[in-house]
Every structure is written in C-alpha cells, then in structure tokens.
Short mmCIF file of C-alpha atoms and ligand atoms in Angstrom, two decimals:
data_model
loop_
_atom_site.label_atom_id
_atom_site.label_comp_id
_atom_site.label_asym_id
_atom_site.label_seq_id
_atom_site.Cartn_x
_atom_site.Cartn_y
_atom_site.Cartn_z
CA UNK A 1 -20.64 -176.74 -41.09
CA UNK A 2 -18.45 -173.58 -42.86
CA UNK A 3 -17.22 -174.62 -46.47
CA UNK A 4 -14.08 -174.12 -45.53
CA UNK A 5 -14.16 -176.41 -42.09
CA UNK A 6 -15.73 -179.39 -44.09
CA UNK A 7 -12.73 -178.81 -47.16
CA UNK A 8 -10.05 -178.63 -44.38
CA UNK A 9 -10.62 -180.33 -41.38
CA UNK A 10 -12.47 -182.98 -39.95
CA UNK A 11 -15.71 -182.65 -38.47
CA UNK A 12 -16.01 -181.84 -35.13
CA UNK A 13 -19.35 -181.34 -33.41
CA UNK A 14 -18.01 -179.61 -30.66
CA UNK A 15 -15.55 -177.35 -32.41
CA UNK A 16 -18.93 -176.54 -34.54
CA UNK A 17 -21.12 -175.93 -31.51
CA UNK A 18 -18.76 -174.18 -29.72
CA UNK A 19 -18.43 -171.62 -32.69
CA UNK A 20 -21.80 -170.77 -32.92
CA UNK A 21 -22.14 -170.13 -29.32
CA UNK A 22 -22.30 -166.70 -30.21
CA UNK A 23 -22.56 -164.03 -27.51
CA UNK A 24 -20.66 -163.92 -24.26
CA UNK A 25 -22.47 -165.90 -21.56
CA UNK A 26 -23.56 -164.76 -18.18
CA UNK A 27 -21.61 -166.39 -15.43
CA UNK A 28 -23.42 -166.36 -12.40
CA UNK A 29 -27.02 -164.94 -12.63
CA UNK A 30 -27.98 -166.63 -9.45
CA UNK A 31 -27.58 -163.49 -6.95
CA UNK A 32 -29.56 -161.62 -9.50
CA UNK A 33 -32.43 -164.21 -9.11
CA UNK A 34 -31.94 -163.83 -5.21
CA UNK A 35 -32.03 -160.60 -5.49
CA UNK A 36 -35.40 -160.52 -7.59
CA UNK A 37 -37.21 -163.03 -5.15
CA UNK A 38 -36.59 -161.19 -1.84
CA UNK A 39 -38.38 -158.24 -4.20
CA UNK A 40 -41.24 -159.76 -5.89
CA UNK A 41 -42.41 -163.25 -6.74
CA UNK A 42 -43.01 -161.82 -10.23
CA UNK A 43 -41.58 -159.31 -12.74
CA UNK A 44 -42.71 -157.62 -15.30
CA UNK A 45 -39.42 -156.69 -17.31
CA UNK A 46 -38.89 -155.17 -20.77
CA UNK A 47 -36.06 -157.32 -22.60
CA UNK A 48 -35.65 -154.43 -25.25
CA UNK A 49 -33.94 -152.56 -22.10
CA UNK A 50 -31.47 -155.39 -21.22
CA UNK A 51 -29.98 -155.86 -25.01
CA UNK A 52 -27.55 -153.93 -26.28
CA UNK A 53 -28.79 -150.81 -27.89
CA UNK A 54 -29.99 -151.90 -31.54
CA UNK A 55 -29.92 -155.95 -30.89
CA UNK A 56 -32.72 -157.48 -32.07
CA UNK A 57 -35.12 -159.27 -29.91
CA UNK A 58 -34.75 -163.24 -30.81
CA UNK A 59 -37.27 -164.28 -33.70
CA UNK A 60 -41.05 -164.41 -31.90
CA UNK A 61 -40.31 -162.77 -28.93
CA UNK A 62 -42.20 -160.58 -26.93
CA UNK A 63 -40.82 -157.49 -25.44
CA UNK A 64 -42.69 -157.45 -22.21
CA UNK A 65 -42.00 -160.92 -20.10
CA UNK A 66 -43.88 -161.53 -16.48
CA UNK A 67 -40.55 -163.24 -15.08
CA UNK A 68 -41.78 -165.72 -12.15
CA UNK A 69 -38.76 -166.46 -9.61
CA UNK A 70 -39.89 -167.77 -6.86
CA UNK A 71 -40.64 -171.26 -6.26
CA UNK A 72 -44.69 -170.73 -5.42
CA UNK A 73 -45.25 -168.39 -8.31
CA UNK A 74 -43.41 -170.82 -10.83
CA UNK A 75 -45.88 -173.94 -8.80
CA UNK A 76 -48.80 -171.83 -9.42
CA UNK A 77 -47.99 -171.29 -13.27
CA UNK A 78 -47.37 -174.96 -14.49
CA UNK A 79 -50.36 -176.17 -12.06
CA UNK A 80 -52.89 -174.13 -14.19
CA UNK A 81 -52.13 -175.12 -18.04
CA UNK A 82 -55.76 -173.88 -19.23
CA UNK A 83 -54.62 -170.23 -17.34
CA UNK A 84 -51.18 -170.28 -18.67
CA UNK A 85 -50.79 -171.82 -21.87
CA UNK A 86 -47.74 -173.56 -23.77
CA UNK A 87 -49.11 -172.58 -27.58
CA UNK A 88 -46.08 -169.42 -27.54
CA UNK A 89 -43.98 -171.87 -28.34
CA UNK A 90 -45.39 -172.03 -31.84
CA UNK A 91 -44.33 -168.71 -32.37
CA UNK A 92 -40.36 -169.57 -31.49
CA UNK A 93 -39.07 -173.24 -31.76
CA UNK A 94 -42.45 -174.06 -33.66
CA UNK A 95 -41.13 -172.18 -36.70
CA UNK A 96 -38.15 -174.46 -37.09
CA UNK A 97 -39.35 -177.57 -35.54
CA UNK A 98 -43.10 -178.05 -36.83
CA UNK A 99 -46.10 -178.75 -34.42
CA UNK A 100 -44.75 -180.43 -31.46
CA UNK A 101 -46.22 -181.83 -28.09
CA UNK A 102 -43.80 -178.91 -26.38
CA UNK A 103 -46.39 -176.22 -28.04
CA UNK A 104 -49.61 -177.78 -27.39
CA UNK A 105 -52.83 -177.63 -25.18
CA UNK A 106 -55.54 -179.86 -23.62
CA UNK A 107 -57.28 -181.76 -25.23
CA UNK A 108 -54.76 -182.01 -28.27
CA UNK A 109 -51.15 -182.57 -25.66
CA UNK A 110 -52.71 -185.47 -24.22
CA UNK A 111 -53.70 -187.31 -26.88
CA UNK A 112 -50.10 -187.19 -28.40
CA UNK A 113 -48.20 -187.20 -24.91
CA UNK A 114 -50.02 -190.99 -24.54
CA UNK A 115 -49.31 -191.44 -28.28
CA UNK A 116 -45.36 -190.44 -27.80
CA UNK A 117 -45.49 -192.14 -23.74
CA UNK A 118 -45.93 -195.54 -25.52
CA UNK A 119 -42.38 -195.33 -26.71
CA UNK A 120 -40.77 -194.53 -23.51
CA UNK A 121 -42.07 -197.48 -21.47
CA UNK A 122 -40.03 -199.18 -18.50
CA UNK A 123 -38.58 -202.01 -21.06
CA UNK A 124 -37.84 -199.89 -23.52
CA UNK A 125 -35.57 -197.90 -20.76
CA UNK A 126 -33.98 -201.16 -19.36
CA UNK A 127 -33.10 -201.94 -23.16
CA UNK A 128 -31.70 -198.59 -24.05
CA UNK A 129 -29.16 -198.64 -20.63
CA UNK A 130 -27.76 -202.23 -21.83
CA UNK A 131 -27.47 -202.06 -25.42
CA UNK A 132 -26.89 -198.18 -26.32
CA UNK A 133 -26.32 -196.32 -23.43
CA UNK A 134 -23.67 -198.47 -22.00
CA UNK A 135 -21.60 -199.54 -24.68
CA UNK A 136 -21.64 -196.26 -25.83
CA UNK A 137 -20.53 -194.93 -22.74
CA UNK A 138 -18.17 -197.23 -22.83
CA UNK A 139 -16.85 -196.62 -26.03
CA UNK A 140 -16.10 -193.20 -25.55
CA UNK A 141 -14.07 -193.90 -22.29
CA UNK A 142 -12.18 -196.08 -23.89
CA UNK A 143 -10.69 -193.75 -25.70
CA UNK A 144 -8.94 -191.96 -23.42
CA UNK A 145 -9.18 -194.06 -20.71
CA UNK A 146 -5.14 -195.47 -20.89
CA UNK A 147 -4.27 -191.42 -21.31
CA UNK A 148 -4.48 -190.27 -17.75
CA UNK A 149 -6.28 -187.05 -18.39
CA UNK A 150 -9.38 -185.64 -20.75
CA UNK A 151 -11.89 -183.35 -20.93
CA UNK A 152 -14.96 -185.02 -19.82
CA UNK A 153 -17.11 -182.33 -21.25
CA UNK A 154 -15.64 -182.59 -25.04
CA UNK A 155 -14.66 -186.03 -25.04
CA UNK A 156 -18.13 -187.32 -22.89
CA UNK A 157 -20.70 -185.26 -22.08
CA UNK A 158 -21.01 -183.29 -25.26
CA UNK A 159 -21.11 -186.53 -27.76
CA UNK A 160 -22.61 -189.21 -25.96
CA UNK A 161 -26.85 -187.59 -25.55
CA UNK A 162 -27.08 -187.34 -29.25
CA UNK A 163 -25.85 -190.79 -30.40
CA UNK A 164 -28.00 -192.06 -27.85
CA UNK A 165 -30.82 -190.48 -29.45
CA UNK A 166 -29.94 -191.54 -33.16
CA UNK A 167 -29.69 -195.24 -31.80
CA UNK A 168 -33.14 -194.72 -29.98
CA UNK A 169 -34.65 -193.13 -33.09
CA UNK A 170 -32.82 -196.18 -35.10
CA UNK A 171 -31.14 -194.62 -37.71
CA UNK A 172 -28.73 -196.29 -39.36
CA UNK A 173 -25.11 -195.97 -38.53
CA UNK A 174 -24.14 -194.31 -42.02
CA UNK A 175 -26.74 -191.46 -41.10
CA UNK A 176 -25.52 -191.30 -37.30
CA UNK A 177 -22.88 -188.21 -38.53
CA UNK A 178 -25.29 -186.28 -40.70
CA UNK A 179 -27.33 -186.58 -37.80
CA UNK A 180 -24.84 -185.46 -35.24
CA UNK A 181 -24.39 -182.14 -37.30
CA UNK A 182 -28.19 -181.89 -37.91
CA UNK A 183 -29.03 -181.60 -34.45
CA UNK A 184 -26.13 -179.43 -33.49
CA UNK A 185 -27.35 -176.88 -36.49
CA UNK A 186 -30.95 -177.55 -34.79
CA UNK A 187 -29.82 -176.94 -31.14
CA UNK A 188 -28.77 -173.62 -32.30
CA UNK A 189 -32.03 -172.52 -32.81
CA UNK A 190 -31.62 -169.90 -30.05
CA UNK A 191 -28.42 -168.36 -31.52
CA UNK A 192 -28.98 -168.64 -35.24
CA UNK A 193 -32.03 -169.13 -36.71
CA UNK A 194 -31.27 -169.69 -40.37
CA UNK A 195 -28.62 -172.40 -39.15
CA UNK A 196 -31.57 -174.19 -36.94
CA UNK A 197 -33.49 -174.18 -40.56
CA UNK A 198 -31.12 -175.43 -42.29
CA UNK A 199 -30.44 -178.16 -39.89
CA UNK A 200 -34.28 -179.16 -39.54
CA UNK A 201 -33.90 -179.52 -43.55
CA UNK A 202 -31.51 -182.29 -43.35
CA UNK A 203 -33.02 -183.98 -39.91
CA UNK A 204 -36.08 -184.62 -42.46
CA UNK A 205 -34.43 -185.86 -45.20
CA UNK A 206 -32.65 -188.59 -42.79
CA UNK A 207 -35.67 -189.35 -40.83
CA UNK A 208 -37.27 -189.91 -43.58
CA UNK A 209 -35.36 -192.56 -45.41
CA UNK A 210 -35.61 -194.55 -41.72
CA UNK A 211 -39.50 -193.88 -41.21
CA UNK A 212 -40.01 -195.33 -44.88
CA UNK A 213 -38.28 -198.34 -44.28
CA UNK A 214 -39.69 -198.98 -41.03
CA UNK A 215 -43.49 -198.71 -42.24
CA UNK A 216 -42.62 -201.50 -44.44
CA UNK A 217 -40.77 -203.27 -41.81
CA UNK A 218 -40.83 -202.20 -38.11
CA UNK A 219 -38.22 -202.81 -35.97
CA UNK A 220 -37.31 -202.36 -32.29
CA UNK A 221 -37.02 -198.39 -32.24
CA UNK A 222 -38.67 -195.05 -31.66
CA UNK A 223 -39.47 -194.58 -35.57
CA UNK A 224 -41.54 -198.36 -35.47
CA UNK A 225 -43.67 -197.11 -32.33
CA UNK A 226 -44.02 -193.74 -33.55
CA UNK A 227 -45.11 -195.24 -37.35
CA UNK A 228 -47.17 -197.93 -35.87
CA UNK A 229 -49.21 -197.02 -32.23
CA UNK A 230 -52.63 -195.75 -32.70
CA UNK A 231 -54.68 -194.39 -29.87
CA UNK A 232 -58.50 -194.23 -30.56
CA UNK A 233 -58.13 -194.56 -34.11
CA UNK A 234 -55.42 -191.87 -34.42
CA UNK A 235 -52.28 -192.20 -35.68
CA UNK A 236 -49.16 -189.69 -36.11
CA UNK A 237 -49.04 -188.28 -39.78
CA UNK A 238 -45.27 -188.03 -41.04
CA UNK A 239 -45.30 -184.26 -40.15
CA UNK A 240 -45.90 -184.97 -36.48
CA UNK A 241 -43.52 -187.98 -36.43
CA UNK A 242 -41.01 -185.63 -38.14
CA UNK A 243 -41.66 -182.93 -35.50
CA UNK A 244 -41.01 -185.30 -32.84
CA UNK A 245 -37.65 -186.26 -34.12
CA UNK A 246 -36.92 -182.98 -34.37
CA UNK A 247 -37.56 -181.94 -30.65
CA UNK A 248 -35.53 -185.10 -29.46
CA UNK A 249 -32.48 -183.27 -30.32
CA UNK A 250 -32.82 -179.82 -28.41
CA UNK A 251 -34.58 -181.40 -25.49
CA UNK A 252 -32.66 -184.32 -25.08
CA UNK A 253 -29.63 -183.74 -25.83
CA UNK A 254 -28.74 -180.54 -25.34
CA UNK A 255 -30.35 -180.70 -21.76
CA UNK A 256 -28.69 -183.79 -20.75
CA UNK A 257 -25.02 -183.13 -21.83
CA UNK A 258 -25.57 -180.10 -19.85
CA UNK A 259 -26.99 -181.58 -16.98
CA UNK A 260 -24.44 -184.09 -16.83
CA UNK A 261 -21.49 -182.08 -17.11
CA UNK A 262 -23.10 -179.72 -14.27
CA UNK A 263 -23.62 -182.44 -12.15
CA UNK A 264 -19.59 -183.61 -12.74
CA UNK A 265 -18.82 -179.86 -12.28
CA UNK A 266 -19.92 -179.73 -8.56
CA UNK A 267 -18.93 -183.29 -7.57
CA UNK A 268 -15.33 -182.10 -8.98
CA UNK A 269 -15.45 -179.09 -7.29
CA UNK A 270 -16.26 -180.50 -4.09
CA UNK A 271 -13.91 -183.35 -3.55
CA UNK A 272 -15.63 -184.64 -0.38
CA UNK A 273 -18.83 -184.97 -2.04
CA UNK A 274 -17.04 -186.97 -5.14
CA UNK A 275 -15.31 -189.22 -2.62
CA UNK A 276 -18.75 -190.07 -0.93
CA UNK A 277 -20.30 -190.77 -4.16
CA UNK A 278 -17.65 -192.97 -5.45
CA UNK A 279 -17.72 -194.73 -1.90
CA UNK A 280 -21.58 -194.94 -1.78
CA UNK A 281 -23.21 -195.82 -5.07
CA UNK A 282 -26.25 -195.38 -3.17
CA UNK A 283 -25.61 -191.86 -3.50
CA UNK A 284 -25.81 -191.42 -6.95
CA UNK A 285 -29.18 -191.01 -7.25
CA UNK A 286 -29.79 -188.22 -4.91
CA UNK A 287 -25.71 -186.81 -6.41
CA UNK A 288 -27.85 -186.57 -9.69
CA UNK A 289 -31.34 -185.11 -8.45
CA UNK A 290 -29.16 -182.50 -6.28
CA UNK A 291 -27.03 -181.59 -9.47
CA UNK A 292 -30.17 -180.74 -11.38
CA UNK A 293 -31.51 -178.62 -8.40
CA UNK A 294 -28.37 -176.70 -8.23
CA UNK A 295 -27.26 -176.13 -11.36
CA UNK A 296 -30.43 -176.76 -13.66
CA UNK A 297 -29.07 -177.50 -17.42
CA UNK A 298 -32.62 -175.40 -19.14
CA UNK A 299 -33.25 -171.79 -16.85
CA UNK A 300 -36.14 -170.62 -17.97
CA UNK A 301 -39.37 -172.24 -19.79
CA UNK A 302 -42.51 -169.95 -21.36
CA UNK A 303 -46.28 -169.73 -20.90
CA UNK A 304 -49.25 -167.25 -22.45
CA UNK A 305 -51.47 -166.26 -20.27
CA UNK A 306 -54.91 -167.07 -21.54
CA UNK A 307 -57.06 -164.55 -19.44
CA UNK A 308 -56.12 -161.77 -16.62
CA UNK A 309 -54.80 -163.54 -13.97
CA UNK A 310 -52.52 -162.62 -10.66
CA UNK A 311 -49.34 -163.99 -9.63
CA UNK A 312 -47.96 -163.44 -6.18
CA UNK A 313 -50.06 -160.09 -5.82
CA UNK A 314 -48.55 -159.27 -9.66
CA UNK A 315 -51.01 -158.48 -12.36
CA UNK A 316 -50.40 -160.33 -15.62
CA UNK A 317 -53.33 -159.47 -18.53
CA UNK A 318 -54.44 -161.50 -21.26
CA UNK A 319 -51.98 -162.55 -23.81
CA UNK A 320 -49.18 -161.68 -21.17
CA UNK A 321 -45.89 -163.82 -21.86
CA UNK A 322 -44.21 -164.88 -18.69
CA UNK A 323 -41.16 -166.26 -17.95
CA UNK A 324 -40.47 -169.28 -15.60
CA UNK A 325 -37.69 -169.15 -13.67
CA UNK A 326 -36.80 -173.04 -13.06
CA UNK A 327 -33.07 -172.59 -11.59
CA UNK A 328 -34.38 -169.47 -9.50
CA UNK A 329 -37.43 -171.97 -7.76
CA UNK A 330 -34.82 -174.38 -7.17
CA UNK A 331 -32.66 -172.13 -4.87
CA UNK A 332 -35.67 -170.59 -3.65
CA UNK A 333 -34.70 -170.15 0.36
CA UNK A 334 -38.27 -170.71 2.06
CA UNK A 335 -38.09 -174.36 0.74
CA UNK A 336 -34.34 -175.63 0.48
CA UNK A 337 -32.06 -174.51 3.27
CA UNK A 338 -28.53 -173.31 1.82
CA UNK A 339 -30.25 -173.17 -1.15
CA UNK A 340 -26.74 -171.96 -3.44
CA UNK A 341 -24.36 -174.78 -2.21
CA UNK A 342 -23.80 -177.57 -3.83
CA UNK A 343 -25.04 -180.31 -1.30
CA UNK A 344 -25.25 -184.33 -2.13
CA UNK A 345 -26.39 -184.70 1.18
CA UNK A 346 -29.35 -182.08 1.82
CA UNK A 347 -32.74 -183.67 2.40
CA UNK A 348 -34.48 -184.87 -0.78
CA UNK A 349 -36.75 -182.21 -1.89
CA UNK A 350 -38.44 -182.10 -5.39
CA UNK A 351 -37.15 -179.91 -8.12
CA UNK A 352 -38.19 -178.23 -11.24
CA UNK A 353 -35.76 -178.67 -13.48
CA UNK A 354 -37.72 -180.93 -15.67
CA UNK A 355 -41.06 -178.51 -14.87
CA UNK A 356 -44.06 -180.11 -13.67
CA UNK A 357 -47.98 -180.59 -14.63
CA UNK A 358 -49.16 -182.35 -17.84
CA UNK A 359 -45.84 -180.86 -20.03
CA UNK A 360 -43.05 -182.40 -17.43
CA UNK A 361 -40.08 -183.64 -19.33
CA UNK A 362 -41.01 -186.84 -20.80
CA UNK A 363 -37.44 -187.72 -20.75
CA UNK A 364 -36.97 -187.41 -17.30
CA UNK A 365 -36.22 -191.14 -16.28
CA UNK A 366 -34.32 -191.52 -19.72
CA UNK A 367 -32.09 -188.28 -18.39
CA UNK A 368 -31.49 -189.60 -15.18
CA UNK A 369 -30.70 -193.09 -16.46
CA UNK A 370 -28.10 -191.71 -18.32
CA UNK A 371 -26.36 -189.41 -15.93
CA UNK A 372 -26.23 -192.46 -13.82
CA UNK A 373 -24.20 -194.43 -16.60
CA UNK A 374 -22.03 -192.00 -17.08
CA UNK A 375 -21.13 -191.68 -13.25
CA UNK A 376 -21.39 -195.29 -12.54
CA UNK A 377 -19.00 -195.74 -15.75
CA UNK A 378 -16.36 -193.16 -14.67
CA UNK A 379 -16.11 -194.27 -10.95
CA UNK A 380 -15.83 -197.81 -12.47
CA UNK A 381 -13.46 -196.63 -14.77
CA UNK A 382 -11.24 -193.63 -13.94
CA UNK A 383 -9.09 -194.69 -10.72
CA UNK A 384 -8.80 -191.22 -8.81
CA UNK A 385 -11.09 -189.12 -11.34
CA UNK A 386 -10.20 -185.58 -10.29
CA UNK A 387 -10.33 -181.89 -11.40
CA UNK A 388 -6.62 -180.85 -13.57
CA UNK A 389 -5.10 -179.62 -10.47
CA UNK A 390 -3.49 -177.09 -13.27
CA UNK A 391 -6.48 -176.43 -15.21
CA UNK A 392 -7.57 -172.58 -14.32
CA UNK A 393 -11.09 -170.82 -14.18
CA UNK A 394 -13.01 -174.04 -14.93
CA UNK A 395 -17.01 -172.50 -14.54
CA UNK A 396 -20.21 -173.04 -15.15
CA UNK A 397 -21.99 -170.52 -17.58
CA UNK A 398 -25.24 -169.28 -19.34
CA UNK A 399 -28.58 -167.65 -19.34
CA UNK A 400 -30.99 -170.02 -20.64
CA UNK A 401 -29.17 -172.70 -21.05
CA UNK A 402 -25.91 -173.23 -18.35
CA UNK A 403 -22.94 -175.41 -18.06
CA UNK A 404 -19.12 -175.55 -18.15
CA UNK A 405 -17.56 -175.37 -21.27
CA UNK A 406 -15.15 -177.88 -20.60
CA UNK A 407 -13.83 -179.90 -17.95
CA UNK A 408 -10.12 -180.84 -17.83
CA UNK A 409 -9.65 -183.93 -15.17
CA UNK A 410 -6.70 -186.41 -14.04
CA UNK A 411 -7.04 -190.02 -13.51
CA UNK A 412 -4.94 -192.91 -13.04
CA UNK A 413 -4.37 -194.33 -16.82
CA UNK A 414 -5.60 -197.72 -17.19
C1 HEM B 1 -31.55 -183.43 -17.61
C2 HEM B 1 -32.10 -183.48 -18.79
C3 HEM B 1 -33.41 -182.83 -19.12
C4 HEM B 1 -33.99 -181.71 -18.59
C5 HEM B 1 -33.45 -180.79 -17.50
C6 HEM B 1 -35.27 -181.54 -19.26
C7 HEM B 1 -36.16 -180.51 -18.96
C8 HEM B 1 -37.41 -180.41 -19.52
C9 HEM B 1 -38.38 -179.39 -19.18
C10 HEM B 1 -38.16 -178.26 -18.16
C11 HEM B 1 -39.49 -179.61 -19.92
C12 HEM B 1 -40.80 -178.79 -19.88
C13 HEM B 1 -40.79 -177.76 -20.98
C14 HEM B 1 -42.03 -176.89 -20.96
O1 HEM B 1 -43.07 -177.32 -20.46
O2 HEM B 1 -41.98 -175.76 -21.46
C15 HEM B 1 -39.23 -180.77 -20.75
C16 HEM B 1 -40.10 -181.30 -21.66
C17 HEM B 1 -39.79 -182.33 -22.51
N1 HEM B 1 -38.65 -183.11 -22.50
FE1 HEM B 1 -37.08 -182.90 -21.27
N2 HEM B 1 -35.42 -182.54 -20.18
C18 HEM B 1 -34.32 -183.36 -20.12
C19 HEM B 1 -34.08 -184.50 -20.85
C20 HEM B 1 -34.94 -185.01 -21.79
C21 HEM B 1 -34.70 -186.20 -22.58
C22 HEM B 1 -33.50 -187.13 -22.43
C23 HEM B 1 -35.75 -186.32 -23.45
C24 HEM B 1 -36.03 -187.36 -24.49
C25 HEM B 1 -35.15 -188.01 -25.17
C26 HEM B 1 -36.65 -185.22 -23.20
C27 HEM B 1 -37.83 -185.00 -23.86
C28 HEM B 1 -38.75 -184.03 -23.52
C29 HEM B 1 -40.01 -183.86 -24.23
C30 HEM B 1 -40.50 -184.67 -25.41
C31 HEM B 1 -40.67 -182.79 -23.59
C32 HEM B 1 -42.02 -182.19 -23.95
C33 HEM B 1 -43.08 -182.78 -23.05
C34 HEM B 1 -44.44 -182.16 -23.25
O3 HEM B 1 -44.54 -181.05 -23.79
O4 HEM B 1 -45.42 -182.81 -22.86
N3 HEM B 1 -36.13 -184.44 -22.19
N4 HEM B 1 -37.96 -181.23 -20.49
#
C-alpha cells in the first residue's frame, strides 16, 4: 500500500490490486492459440521478440520457451514428471516464496504432497463449506443484497478466496487485514517483484505469531496440521510451513476469484444457460467444470526438460523450458466439439485447468466447493441476478492469468 493511500483513504484490496495490474492485458488470445495448434503441437518461440523493444524479460526467465498447445502435447508433458521437471519454478516464484511443493521433484514432492494432503481431507472440506465458506459468503451478500445492483467481481469474487484462506490457515481476526494486503502484494509477484518481497516479509511475520501459538496449543486449522503431522519421522521445519502459507495465497486465491468470476461471466452472458442453472441445481456442477474448461483462470504452467526429448515431432534439448498451454488444451478441437463456446450442456469431458499427474492442484475440490457456494448463494439470494443491461464492454482479459475486471449485475433488492 502507497504512503499516501494508507494516510488518505481506506484500504481497499481491490483498488490496490487493480493498480498494480500494470501492463495492458490481452483480450482474446484464444484464436492465436487456434491458430498455433492447426500449425504445430509445439513451439519454440523467443519471448525477447514479443516484448516491447528494451522490456525486460520477468525475473528468471528464459528467453527461448517450447510452447505446447495442443491438448496431446500438454498430456504428454505432465504424464512424464522425471522428463519434464517442475524445479524452474525455483528460479521464479521460488525466489519470493521459499521452497515449495509447486517447485519440487520425486522423491522429495511426494513426501510433502502426503505431508500437506493430510490437511485437505474430506472433513476438513465439509467443515470449511459450513463454518467459513458459507457465512462468509453470506456476509458479503449481505451487503448489498437490499441494493438491487453490485459488482459481483469487486464486492464477491475478488474478497471472498483470501479470507477463506486466512480462516483455513487460522489466523486471528486482527491479522485477517494485514493478511489481505500481504497476499495481494504476494499475488503480484508476476508484475512487481520487489512488491511480492515485500509482501512475503509481512506474510512471515503474521504466520509466525499463529504457528507459535499453535505448537503450544493446536487447534482446528491448517497451521495445527501443518505444525503437528509427521510422515515417517519427518516433520515440516518452519521454513517449509512458512513456504506453504505463502503459496496458499497465489494459488488459491488468485485462481479461484478468477475462476469464479469467469464462470459468472459466461453464465451472465448467456442468459439461457443462467436460467437452466438456476432452474437445475443439478447443473451446477458441470456449469462450474465447463467454466474452468472455457475460460481457465491460470493459462499457462512451466516444466524443464531434464534430457532431449520430442514433443509432437518438435525437438526440445536438455534444459529446454517449455510452456504449457492449459486454456489452449482445453479448446483443443479433436477432443471437445465447439470447443470456443461457452456450453453448460456439452458432454462432460476432463479438463486441465488444474493440470494433471503427481503436481494437480491440490485445491481442486476446495476450488470447486467454493464456486459452488458462491452460485448456490447468489441463485438463493439474488431474485433475477442479471448482467447491468447498461453496463458496456464487460470482458474477460489476460495472458497468464484471465478474467473480467468487473462485473456490474441487477437483481431484485431484498
Ligand atoms: C479454480 C481454482 C484453481 C485452479 C484453476 C488451480 C490450478 C492449479 C494448477 C494448474 C496447478 C498445477 C501447477 C503446476 O503443476 O505447475 C495447481 C497446483 C496447486 N494448487 Fe491449485 N488451482 C486452483 C485452486 C486452488 C486452491 C483453492 C488451492 C488451495 C487452497 C490450491 C492449491 C494448490 C497447490 C498447493 C498446488 C501445488 C500442488 C503440487 O505442486 O503438488 N489451488 N493448481
């Protein structure tokens, strides 16, 4: 936060956020990717020849990417971990976030993936929904519910992922706004990396005050299981536990407020889809999985090849960093038919949006849990939910990461 926002105004996450956006976001890349796959199932493409002239290249990146777009090249990368390895990572969000489970390799990732598994277990799920997710859910809605319009994205889908996370971590309310602009700092880490610093700085000093406390006297939250579980004699040392934390915020909440505000994006868009939805709550579940395929809130993930290796007839040599394309696989036309509409009622096909192999999102069923409150909450809720018949040029956008930045709808007040 500027010295001059904190002396005169209130803080406001999203004002924040939005600020440090940065540079102009691409609108639609997805006839590019189309374009790309009907070419080659790979590409090798030099990113110093798409900035402007003089940009720097982001902090740890490579020059040359291998950029995999279709949906069996992509398969065939994330299938092979020890040919196509997630340690690059260390190089990038590593820096600011310490040694996480994102940036590791077999044996090491699966030792702490069952460590860090342990605290996402079924009850632990059905315990979040009822006594965070909800309420909080609720809480927000109620604050514009008797107003008769909002914008879901500011007033919803932008707060409510991280203050589910500091209630699963089990910070204390007093830290809960510290937090908030920690992890908006941190989830800049791909815009500013001196802000992303600075913001892992003060995620420590918060977590911890809560992991002390809870070593002396665990409690029902992610900081107890991460303090206490041991697997084969091993336990998490503070730096890990620390590194943890910090990952929860870029790859939790940054992916589901964007995923969820997608997903409201196309059933708002499509009117006849929203109306079946809202009739048929069955729906919702495939609504959320087709959102995700369509509009997928994290583009692109990274691997290192470990040895010389083809892709799709495309050479990639050792060392080589390549690029996968999630949102191009998941409008890849030789497996979903129509694959750039928007379609709640297509045949259920797996995505890729949270990747596959042994470093898919461990999230995934906390994601989709959410998305459902949210919709489930708003239908409930929101009598006639629809798009501001007078808002204009309401869009998704992005390159990495995509999503509308707002979302202006009418309801009937309560
Ligand atoms: C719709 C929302 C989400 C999407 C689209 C998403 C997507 C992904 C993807 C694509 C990966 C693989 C990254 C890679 O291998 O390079 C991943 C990993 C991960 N996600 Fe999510 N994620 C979402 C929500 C969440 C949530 C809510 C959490 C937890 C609070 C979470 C925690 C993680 C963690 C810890 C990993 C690392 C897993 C590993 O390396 O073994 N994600 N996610």
């Amino acid at each position: 936060m500027s010295q001059q926002s904190s002396a005169s105004a209130p803080y406001d996450p999203f004002e924040e956020f939005d600020r440090h956006q940065g540079a102009e976001t691409v609108r639609d890349p997805y006839p590019a990717f189309a374009a790309m796959r009907r070419a080659a199932p790979v590409h090798r493409v030099n990113l110093r020849e798409m900035l402007p002239p003089g940009a720097p290249l982001p902090p740890g990146a490579a020059d040359i990417v291998w950029v995999a777009v279709t949906h069996d090249a992509v398969a065939q990368v994330l299938r092979d971990a020890e040919t196509f390895s997630s340690t690059g990572y260390a190089e990038t969000m590593g820096k600011v976030m310490g040694h996480t489970i994102l940036e590791m390799d077999a044996p090491e990732h699966g030792r702490y993936r069952a460590l860090i598994q342990k605290a996402f277990t079924r009850g632990a799920l059905e315990r979040w929904e009822k006594e965070l997710i909800g309420p909080l859910v609720n809480g927000l809605v109620d604050r514009f519910a008797a107003r008769g319009r909002a914008d879901l994205v500011r007033e919803l889908t932008f707060p409510f992922p991280v203050a589910v996370i500091a209630g699963m971590i089990g910070l204390p309310e007093e830290d809960h706004d510290a937090f908030h602009r920690g992890a908006v700092e941190l989830i800049s880490v791909a815009i500013d990396w001196e802000r992303a610093r600075e913001g892992a700085r003060k995620l420590r000093e918060i977590f911890a005050r809560t992991l002390e406390a809870r070593r002396r006297e665990p409690r029902d939250d992610l900081v107890s299981v991460l303090a206490h579980t041991e697997l084969e004699g091993t336990r998490l040392t503070d730096d890990e536990i620390f590194a943890f934390l910090n990952l929860l915020a870029p790859a939790g909440a940054e992916t589901t407020y964007r995923s969820s505000s997608n997903l409201l994006f196309g059933l708002l868009s499509h009117p006849d889809q929203l109306d079946a939805v809202r009739g048929s709550r069955l729906l919702v579940p495939r609504a959320i999985e087709e959102g995700l395929r369509w509009e997928c809130p994290l583009v692109s993930i990274m691997r290192t090849a470990t040895r010389d290796v083809t892709i799709g007839g495309v050479e990639i040599p050792a060392g080589g960093k390549v690029s996968l394309n999630l949102g191009s696989a998941n409008r890849d036309e030789t497996r979903y038919e129509n694959p750039e509409e928007f379609d709640v009622f297509r045949e259920p096909r797996a995505h890729m949006a949270f990747a596959f192999g042994p470093h898919r999102c461990l999230g995934m069923h906390l994601a989709r849990m959410e998305t459902r409150v949210v919709l489930e909450t708003l239908f409930d809720r929101l009598p006639n939910l629809r798009l501001d018949p007078e808002a204009e040029d309401v869009h998704i956008a992005g390159m990495v990461f995509r999503s509308p930045r707002r979302l202006p709808v009418r309801f009937d007040p309560a």
